[in-house]
């Protein structure tokens, strides 16, 4: 299994920001881990052009469950693929909160992604209130089982554990808390598809930065990271890529 350092640019970046991508590739032309950036859809084709023939993959941040039609403002999985995407983030907590995305919708999107040949990165995570109420594993189990596409394997799916309260806040769970959730995710996935799930990449996401990446990547069942803010700068994302390559 090749570990995965995935960056989520969210609604940030412009053509000028592609200079950061060139700098990242100049500093890390052949990392031991897989490297992925998910820019806004408007930058996807341009970033794919910069990434062509390099170790960098590009991905989308969302897709529509249907292939085409009267869905103003939406983008299909096939459109992402044509623009150069290999992956698509689905069910990010900001999509779940801002756009009311349900587990059933995330599942339908993941199946559309598979239909277009994309690898979905399905995000799950608890709110702070849910953690305080001792509901973390229950919430995550429900999100996971509700969002999984049919016929998934370790080769065509990635799962990211992103505690909502850790995203963009500078706060992270303890290493034991991360280990507990990742162990639980692994067990639930093995219960679904058997031994192949031992190779399915489980990412941690939520305020990963160069200063905490080494200790997070040392946690059992953490096979990479989904990185927001720190993926915007080549130096920061490059340090995270380096830490994962060494883990
Ligand atoms: C994210 O949005 O997926 C994320 C993890 O953000 P940040 O790294 O900025 O917390």
Coordinates of C-alpha atoms and ligand atoms in Angstrom, one line a residue:
X1 CA 0.0 0.0 0.0
X2 CA 1.4 3.4 -1.0
X3 CA 0.5 6.0 1.7
X4 CA -1.3 9.2 0.5
X5 CA -0.7 12.8 1.3
X6 CA -3.8 14.6 0.0
X7 CA -4.3 18.4 -0.1
X8 CA -7.7 20.1 -0.1
X9 CA -7.4 23.6 -1.4
X10 CA -11.1 24.3 -0.7
X11 CA -12.3 27.6 -2.2
X12 CA -8.7 29.0 -2.3
X13 CA -6.2 29.5 -5.1
X14 CA -5.8 31.1 -8.5
X15 CA -3.7 30.5 -11.5
X16 CA -0.9 32.3 -9.7
X17 CA -1.0 29.7 -7.0
X18 CA 0.2 27.1 -9.4
X19 CA 3.6 28.5 -8.6
X20 CA 3.3 26.6 -5.3
X21 CA 2.6 23.4 -7.2
X22 CA 5.7 23.9 -9.4
X23 CA 7.8 24.6 -6.2
X24 CA 6.4 21.4 -4.5
X25 CA 7.3 19.3 -7.5
X26 CA 10.8 20.8 -7.7
X27 CA 11.4 20.0 -4.1
X28 CA 9.7 16.6 -4.1
X29 CA 9.9 15.1 -7.6
X30 CA 9.7 11.4 -6.5
X31 CA 8.4 11.0 -2.9
X32 CA 7.9 7.6 -1.4
X33 CA 4.2 8.3 -0.8
X34 CA 1.5 9.3 -3.2
X35 CA 0.9 13.0 -3.5
X36 CA -2.5 14.5 -4.4
X37 CA -3.9 18.1 -4.6
X38 CA -7.6 18.9 -4.9
X39 CA -8.0 22.5 -6.2
X40 CA -11.2 24.3 -6.9
X41 CA -12.8 22.9 -10.1
X42 CA -11.8 26.0 -12.1
X43 CA -8.1 25.2 -11.5
X44 CA -8.3 21.5 -12.1
X45 CA -7.3 21.3 -15.8
X46 CA -4.5 23.9 -15.3
X47 CA -3.2 22.0 -12.3
X48 CA -3.4 18.7 -14.2
X49 CA -1.3 20.3 -16.9
X50 CA 1.4 21.2 -14.4
X51 CA 1.2 17.7 -12.8
X52 CA 1.3 15.8 -16.1
X53 CA 4.2 13.4 -16.1
X54 CA 5.0 14.1 -12.5
X55 CA 4.4 12.3 -9.2
X56 CA 1.4 14.6 -8.4
X57 CA -2.2 13.5 -8.9
X58 CA -5.0 15.9 -8.9
X59 CA -8.6 15.5 -7.7
X60 CA -12.0 17.2 -7.3
X61 CA -13.7 18.3 -4.1
X62 CA -17.2 17.1 -4.9
X63 CA -19.2 15.7 -7.8
X64 CA -22.9 15.2 -8.7
X65 CA -24.4 11.7 -8.5
X66 CA -25.7 11.9 -12.0
X67 CA -23.7 12.0 -15.2
X68 CA -25.3 15.0 -16.8
X69 CA -28.5 17.1 -16.9
X70 CA -30.3 20.1 -15.5
X71 CA -28.2 20.6 -12.4
X72 CA -27.0 24.2 -12.5
X73 CA -23.6 24.8 -10.9
X74 CA -22.8 21.1 -10.4
X75 CA -20.0 19.0 -11.9
X76 CA -20.2 15.3 -12.9
X77 CA -17.6 12.8 -12.0
X78 CA -16.9 12.3 -15.7
X79 CA -16.2 16.0 -16.1
X80 CA -13.7 15.9 -13.3
X81 CA -12.1 12.9 -14.9
X82 CA -11.9 14.7 -18.3
X83 CA -10.3 17.7 -16.6
X84 CA -7.5 15.4 -15.3
X85 CA -8.8 14.2 -11.9
X86 CA -7.9 10.8 -10.5
X87 CA -9.6 11.3 -7.1
X88 CA -12.6 13.1 -5.7
X89 CA -13.2 14.2 -2.0
X90 CA -16.8 13.3 -1.0
X91 CA -18.8 14.0 2.1
X92 CA -16.4 16.6 3.5
X93 CA -17.9 18.1 6.7
X94 CA -18.1 21.5 5.0
X95 CA -20.3 19.9 2.2
X96 CA -22.3 18.0 4.8
X97 CA -22.9 21.2 6.8
X98 CA -23.1 23.9 4.1
X99 CA -25.1 21.8 1.6
X100 CA -27.0 19.4 3.8
X101 CA -25.3 16.3 2.2
X102 CA -26.6 13.1 3.7
X103 CA -24.8 9.7 3.9
X104 CA -27.1 8.4 1.1
X105 CA -26.1 11.3 -1.2
X106 CA -22.4 10.7 -0.5
X107 CA -22.9 7.0 -1.3
X108 CA -24.6 7.9 -4.6
X109 CA -21.8 10.3 -5.4
X110 CA -19.2 7.7 -4.6
X111 CA -20.9 5.2 -7.0
X112 CA -20.9 7.9 -9.7
X113 CA -17.2 8.5 -9.0
X114 CA -16.5 4.8 -9.5
X115 CA -18.6 4.8 -12.7
X116 CA -16.3 7.5 -14.1
X117 CA -13.1 5.8 -12.9
X118 CA -12.3 8.1 -10.0
X119 CA -11.2 7.1 -6.5
X120 CA -13.5 8.7 -3.9
X121 CA -12.1 9.9 -0.6
X122 CA -15.0 9.6 1.7
X123 CA -14.8 11.8 4.8
X124 CA -16.4 11.0 8.2
X125 CA -16.0 12.8 11.5
X126 CA -17.8 13.8 14.7
X127 CA -18.7 17.2 16.0
X128 CA -17.3 18.4 19.3
X129 CA -20.7 17.9 21.0
X130 CA -20.9 14.4 19.7
X131 CA -17.4 13.6 21.0
X132 CA -18.2 15.2 24.4
X133 CA -21.3 13.1 24.6
X134 CA -19.3 9.9 24.0
X135 CA -20.9 9.3 20.6
X136 CA -17.8 9.5 18.4
X137 CA -17.6 5.8 17.2
X138 CA -21.3 5.5 16.8
X139 CA -21.5 8.6 14.6
X140 CA -18.5 7.5 12.5
X141 CA -19.8 4.0 12.1
X142 CA -23.2 5.3 10.9
X143 CA -21.6 7.8 8.5
X144 CA -19.2 5.2 7.1
X145 CA -21.7 2.4 6.5
X146 CA -24.2 4.9 5.0
X147 CA -21.7 6.4 2.7
X148 CA -19.8 3.4 1.3
X149 CA -20.4 2.6 -2.3
X150 CA -21.2 -0.9 -3.4
X151 CA -18.2 -3.0 -4.7
X152 CA -15.5 -1.0 -3.0
X153 CA -12.0 -2.4 -2.6
X154 CA -8.7 -1.1 -1.2
X155 CA -7.8 0.0 -4.7
X156 CA -10.8 2.1 -5.5
X157 CA -11.6 3.8 -2.2
X158 CA -9.9 6.0 0.5
X159 CA -11.5 6.9 3.8
X160 CA -10.6 10.1 5.8
X161 CA -11.3 10.5 9.5
X162 CA -11.8 14.3 10.0
X163 CA -13.1 15.4 13.3
X164 CA -15.2 18.4 12.5
X165 CA -13.9 20.4 15.5
X166 CA -10.3 19.8 14.4
X167 CA -10.7 21.2 10.8
X168 CA -9.1 24.6 10.4
X169 CA -8.9 25.2 14.2
X170 CA -5.3 24.2 15.0
X171 CA -6.7 21.6 17.5
X172 CA -6.2 17.9 17.1
X173 CA -7.4 14.8 18.9
X174 CA -4.8 13.0 21.1
X175 CA -2.8 10.3 19.3
X176 CA -4.7 7.7 21.3
X177 CA -8.0 9.2 20.1
X178 CA -6.9 9.1 16.5
X179 CA -5.7 5.5 17.0
X180 CA -9.0 4.5 18.5
X181 CA -11.0 5.8 15.6
X182 CA -8.7 4.5 12.9
X183 CA -8.7 1.0 14.6
X184 CA -12.5 1.2 14.6
X185 CA -12.7 2.2 10.9
X186 CA -10.3 -0.6 9.9
X187 CA -12.4 -3.2 11.9
X188 CA -15.7 -1.9 10.3
X189 CA -14.2 -2.1 6.8
X190 CA -12.8 -5.6 7.4
X191 CA -16.3 -6.6 8.6
X192 CA -17.6 -5.4 5.2
X193 CA -15.1 -6.7 2.7
X194 CA -12.7 -9.0 4.6
X195 CA -8.9 -9.0 4.5
X196 CA -8.5 -6.6 1.5
X197 CA -9.6 -3.8 3.9
X198 CA -6.3 -4.1 5.7
X199 CA -4.8 -2.3 2.6
X200 CA -7.5 0.4 2.3
X201 CA -5.9 3.7 3.0
X202 CA -7.2 5.5 6.1
X203 CA -6.3 9.2 6.2
X204 CA -6.4 11.5 9.2
X205 CA -7.5 15.1 8.6
X206 CA -7.8 18.1 10.8
X207 CA -5.1 20.7 11.4
X208 CA -2.2 18.5 10.1
X209 CA 0.9 20.6 9.8
X210 CA 4.6 20.1 9.6
X211 CA 5.0 20.3 13.4
X212 CA 2.6 17.4 14.1
X213 CA 2.8 15.3 11.0
X214 CA 5.6 12.9 12.2
X215 CA 3.7 11.9 15.4
X216 CA 0.4 11.5 13.6
X217 CA 1.9 9.3 10.9
X218 CA 3.4 7.1 13.6
X219 CA -0.2 6.2 14.8
X220 CA -1.3 2.7 13.8
X221 CA -3.7 2.5 10.9
X222 CA -2.9 6.1 9.8
X223 CA -2.0 5.7 6.1
X224 CA -1.8 9.3 5.2
X225 CA -3.4 12.7 5.7
X226 CA -6.1 15.0 4.2
X227 CA -4.6 18.4 4.6
X228 CA -6.5 21.7 4.3
X229 CA -4.7 25.0 5.1
X230 CA -1.2 23.5 5.2
X231 CA -1.6 22.2 1.6
X232 CA -1.7 25.7 0.1
X233 CA 2.0 26.4 0.7
X234 CA 4.6 24.2 -1.0
X235 CA 7.0 24.3 1.9
X236 CA 4.3 23.1 4.4
X237 CA 2.8 20.5 2.2
X238 CA 6.2 19.3 1.1
X239 CA 7.3 18.9 4.8
X240 CA 4.1 16.7 5.3
X241 CA 4.9 14.7 2.2
X242 CA 8.4 14.2 3.5
X243 CA 7.2 13.1 6.9
X244 CA 4.8 10.6 5.3
X245 CA 7.5 9.3 3.0
X246 CA 9.7 8.6 6.0
X247 CA 6.9 7.0 8.1
Ligands
LIG1 C1 -9.9 19.7 5.6 O1 -10.6 20.6 5.3 O2 -10.0 18.6 5.1 C2 -8.8 19.9 6.6 C3 -8.3 18.9 7.2 O3 -8.5 21.2 6.9 P1 -7.3 21.7 7.9 O4 -6.1 20.9 7.5 O5 -7.1 23.2 7.5 O6 -7.7 21.5 9.3

